[in-house]
Short mmCIF file of C-alpha atoms in Angstrom, two decimals:
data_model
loop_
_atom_site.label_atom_id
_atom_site.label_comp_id
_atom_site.label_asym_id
_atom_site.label_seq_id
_atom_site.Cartn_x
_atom_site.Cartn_y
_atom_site.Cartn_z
CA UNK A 1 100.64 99.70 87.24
CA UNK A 2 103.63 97.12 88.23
CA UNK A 3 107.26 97.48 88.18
CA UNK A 4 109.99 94.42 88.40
CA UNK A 5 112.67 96.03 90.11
CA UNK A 6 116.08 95.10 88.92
CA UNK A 7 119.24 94.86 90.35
CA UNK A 8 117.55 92.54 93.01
CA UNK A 9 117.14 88.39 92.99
CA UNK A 10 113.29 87.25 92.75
CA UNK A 11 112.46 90.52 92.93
CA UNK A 12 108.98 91.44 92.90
CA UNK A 13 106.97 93.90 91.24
CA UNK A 14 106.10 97.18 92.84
CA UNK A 15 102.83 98.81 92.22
CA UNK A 16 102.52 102.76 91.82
CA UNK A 17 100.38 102.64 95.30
CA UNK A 18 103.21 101.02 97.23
CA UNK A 19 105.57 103.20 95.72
CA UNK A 20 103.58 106.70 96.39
CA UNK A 21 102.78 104.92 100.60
CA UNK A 22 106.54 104.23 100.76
CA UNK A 23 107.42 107.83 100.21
CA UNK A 24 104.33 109.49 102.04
CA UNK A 25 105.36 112.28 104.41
CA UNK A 26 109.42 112.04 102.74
CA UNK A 27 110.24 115.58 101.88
CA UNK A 28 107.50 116.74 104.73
CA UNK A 29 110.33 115.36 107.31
CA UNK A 30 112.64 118.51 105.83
CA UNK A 31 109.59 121.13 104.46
CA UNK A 32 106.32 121.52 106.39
CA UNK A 33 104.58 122.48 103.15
CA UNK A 34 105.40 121.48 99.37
CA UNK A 35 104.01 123.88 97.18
CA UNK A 36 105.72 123.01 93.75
CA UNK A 37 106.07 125.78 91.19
CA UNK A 38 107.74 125.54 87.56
CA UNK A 39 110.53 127.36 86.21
CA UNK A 40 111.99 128.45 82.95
CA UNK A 41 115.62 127.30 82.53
CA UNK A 42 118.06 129.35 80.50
CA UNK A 43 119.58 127.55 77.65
CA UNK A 44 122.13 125.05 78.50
CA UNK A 45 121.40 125.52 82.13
CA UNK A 46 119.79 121.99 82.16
CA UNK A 47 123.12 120.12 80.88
CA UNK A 48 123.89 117.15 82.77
CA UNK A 49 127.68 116.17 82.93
CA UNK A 50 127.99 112.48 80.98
CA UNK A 51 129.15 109.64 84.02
CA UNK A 52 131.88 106.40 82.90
CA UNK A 53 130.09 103.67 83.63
CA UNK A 54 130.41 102.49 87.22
CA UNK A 55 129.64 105.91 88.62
CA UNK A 56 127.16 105.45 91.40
CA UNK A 57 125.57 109.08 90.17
CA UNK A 58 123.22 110.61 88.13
CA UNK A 59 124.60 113.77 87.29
CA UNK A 60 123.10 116.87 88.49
CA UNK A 61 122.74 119.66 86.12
CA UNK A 62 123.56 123.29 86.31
CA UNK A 63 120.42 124.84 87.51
CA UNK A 64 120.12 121.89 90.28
CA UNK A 65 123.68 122.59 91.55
CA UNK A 66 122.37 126.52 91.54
CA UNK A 67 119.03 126.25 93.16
CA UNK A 68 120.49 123.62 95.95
CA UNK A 69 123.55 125.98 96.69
CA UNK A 70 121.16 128.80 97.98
CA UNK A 71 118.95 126.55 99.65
CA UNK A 72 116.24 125.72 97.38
CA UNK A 73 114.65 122.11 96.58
CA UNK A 74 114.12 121.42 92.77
CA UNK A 75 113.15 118.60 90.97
CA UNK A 76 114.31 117.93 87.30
CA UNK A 77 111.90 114.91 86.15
CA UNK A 78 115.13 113.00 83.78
CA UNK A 79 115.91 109.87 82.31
CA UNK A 80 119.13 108.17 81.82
CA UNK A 81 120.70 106.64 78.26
CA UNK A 82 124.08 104.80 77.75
CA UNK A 83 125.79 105.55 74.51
CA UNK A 84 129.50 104.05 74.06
CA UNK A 85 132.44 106.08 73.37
CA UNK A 86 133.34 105.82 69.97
CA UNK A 87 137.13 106.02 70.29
CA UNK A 88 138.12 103.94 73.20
CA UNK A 89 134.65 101.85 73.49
CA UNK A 90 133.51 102.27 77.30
CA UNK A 91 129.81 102.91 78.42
CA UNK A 92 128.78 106.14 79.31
CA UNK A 93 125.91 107.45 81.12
CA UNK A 94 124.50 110.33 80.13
CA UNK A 95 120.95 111.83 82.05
CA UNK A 96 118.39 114.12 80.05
CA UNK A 97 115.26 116.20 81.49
CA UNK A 98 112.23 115.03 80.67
CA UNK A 99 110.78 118.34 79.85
CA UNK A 100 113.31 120.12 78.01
CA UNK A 101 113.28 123.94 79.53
CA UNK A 102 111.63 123.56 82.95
CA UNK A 103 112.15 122.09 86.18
CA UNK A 104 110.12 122.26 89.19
CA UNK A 105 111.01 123.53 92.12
CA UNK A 106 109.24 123.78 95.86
CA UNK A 107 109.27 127.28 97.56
CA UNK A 108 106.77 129.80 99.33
CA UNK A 109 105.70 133.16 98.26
CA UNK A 110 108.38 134.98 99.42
CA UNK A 111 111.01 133.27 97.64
CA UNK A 112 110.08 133.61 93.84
CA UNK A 113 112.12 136.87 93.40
CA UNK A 114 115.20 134.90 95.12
CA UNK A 115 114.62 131.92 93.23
CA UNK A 116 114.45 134.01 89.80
CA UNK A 117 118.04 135.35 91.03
CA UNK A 118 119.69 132.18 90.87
CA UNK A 119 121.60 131.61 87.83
CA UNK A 120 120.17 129.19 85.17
CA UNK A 121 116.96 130.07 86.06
CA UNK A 122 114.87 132.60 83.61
CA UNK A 123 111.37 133.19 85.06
CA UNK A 124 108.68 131.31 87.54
CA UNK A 125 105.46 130.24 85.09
CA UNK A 126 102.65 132.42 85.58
CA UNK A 127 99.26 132.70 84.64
CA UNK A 128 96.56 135.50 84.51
CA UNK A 129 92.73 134.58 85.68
CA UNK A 130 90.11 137.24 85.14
CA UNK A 131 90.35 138.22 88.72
CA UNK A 132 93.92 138.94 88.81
CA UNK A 133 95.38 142.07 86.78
CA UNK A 134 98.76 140.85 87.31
CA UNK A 135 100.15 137.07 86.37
CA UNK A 136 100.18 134.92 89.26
CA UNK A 137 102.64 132.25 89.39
CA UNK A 138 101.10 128.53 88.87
CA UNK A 139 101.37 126.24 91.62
CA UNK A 140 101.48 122.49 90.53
CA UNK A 141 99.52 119.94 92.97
CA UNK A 142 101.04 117.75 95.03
CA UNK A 143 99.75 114.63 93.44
CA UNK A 144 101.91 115.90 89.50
CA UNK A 145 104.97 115.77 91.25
CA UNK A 146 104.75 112.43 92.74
CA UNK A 147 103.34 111.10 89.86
CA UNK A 148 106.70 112.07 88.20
CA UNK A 149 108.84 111.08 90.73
CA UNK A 150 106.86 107.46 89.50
CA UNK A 151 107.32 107.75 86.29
CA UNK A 152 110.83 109.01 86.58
CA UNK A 153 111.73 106.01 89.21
CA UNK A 154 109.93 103.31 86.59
CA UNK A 155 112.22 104.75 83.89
CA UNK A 156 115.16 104.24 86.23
CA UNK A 157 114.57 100.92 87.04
CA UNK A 158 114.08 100.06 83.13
CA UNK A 159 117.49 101.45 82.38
CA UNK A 160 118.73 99.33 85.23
CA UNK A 161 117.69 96.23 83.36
CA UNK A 162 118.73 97.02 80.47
CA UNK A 163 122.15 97.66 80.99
CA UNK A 164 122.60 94.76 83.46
CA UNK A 165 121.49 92.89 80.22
CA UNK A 166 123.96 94.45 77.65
CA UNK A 167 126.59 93.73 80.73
CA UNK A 168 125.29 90.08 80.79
CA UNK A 169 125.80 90.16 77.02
CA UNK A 170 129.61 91.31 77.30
CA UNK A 171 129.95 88.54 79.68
CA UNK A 172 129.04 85.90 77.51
CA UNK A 173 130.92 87.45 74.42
CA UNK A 174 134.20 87.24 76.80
CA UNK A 175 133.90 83.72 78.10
CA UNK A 176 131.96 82.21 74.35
CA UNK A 177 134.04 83.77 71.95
CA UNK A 178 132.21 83.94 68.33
CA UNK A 179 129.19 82.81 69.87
CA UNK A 180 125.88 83.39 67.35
CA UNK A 181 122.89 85.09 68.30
CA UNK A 182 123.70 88.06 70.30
CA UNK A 183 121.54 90.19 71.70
CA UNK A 184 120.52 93.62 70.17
CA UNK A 185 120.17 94.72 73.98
CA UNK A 186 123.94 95.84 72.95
CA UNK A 187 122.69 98.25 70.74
CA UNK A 188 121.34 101.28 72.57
CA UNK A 189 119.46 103.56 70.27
CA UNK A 190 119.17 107.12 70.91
CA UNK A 191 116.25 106.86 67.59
CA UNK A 192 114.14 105.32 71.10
CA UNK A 193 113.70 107.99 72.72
CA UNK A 194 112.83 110.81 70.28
CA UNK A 195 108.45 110.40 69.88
CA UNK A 196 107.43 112.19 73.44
CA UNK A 197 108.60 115.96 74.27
CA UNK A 198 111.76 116.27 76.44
CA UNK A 199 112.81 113.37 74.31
CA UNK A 200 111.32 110.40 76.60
CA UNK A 201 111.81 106.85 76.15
CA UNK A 202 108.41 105.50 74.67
CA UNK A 203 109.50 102.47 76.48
CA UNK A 204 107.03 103.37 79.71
CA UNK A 205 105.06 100.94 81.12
CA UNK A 206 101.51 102.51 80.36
CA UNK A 207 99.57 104.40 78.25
CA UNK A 208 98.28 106.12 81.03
CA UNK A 209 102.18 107.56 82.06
CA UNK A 210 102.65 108.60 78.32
CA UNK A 211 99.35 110.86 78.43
CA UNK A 212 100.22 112.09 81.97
CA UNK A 213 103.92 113.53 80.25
CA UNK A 214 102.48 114.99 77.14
CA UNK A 215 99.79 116.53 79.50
CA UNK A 216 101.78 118.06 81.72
CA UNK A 217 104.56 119.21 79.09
CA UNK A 218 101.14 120.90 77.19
CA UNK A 219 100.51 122.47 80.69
CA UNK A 220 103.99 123.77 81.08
CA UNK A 221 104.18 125.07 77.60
CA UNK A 222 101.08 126.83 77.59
CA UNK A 223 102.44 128.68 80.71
CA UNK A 224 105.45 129.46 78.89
CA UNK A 225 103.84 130.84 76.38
CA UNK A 226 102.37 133.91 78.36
CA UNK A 227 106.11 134.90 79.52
CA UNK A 228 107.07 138.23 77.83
#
């Protein structure tokens, strides 16, 4: 899988391998272990504020602000979508989860009653084997969450290019007044990202990144499904 990263001249493309080598050991600089875990987020705990264009920012969300005030690392797998105001006409960027209700977030054992303290967040994902008599809580490999920290970085880099496109466009509009032909790069359909749970651009580069989402929204679901 190959990536053109934007925002760069001649840039070249960036395969997933390079990409998972260039992070190896990252967060192990800050945590000696990662164990990731999923969490349930209370309603609107998730919303992300919307960003005028030009902010160099994502937009963290509620239960990300939480969890990072009292010390805990989470990761909210998001995309990010311009729509333009429809009074005064500026850009605005606004980020979405990709998996609508849950983020992930990497603690030990000791810290899932803190963590289900924090506000925004409703209850770790368990599951029950047939040796346990109590839930256990479901610890996600290593190798899911860099996988979507790929998938989310690929859908960064798209949304790069396409709004240094639809700011190309503007360009041209200013200095060729009337000009024919414009582009419908311009025209930023929410309708695009509505076939994949959490609302995900079908825009990713592979089939094989498509099936790894649904697959692990199934996953998270499933878990989700044994809360009480």
């Amino acid at each position: 899988m190959n990536v053109r990263v934007s925002g760069r001249p001649n840039a070249e493309a960036v395969s997933e391998i390079e990409f998972f080598e260039a992070r190896k050991g990252e967060a192990r600089r800050h945590t000696p272990v990662e164990t990731w875990f999923a969490v349930k987020a209370a309603p609107g705990a998730q919303r992300c504020p919307s960003m005028r264009e030009g902010h160099d920012r994502k937009g963290e969300s509620i239960i990300e602000r939480n969890l990072r005030n009292e010390g805990f690392e989470a990761f909210m797998p998001s995309y990010r979508i311009e729509v333009r105001h429809h009074r005064q006409g500026h850009w605005i960027e606004r980020r979405f989860p990709t998996f609508v209700g849950y983020v992930f977030i990497n603690i030990g054992p000791d810290d899932f009653r803190k963590v289900e303290e924090v506000n925004g967040v409703s209850k770790i994902l368990r599951f029950t084997t047939s040796f346990e008599q109590r839930p256990m809580p479901f610890a996600f490999p290593q190798e899911t969450i860099d996988r979507l920290r790929y998938i989310e970085w690929e859908q960064e880099q798209n949304f790069l290019l396409a709004r240094a496109r639809r700011q190309r466009e503007e360009e041209l509009d200013r200095e060729q007044p009337g000009r024919r032909g414009k582009s419908a790069t311009r025209r930023i359909r929410r309708a695009q990202f509505a076939e994949l749970g959490g609302g995900l651009s079908t825009s990713l580069a592979t089939h094989s990144s498509r099936a790894f989402i649904t697959e692990t929204m199934k996953t998270l679901g499933n878990l989700a499904g044994g809360l009480e």
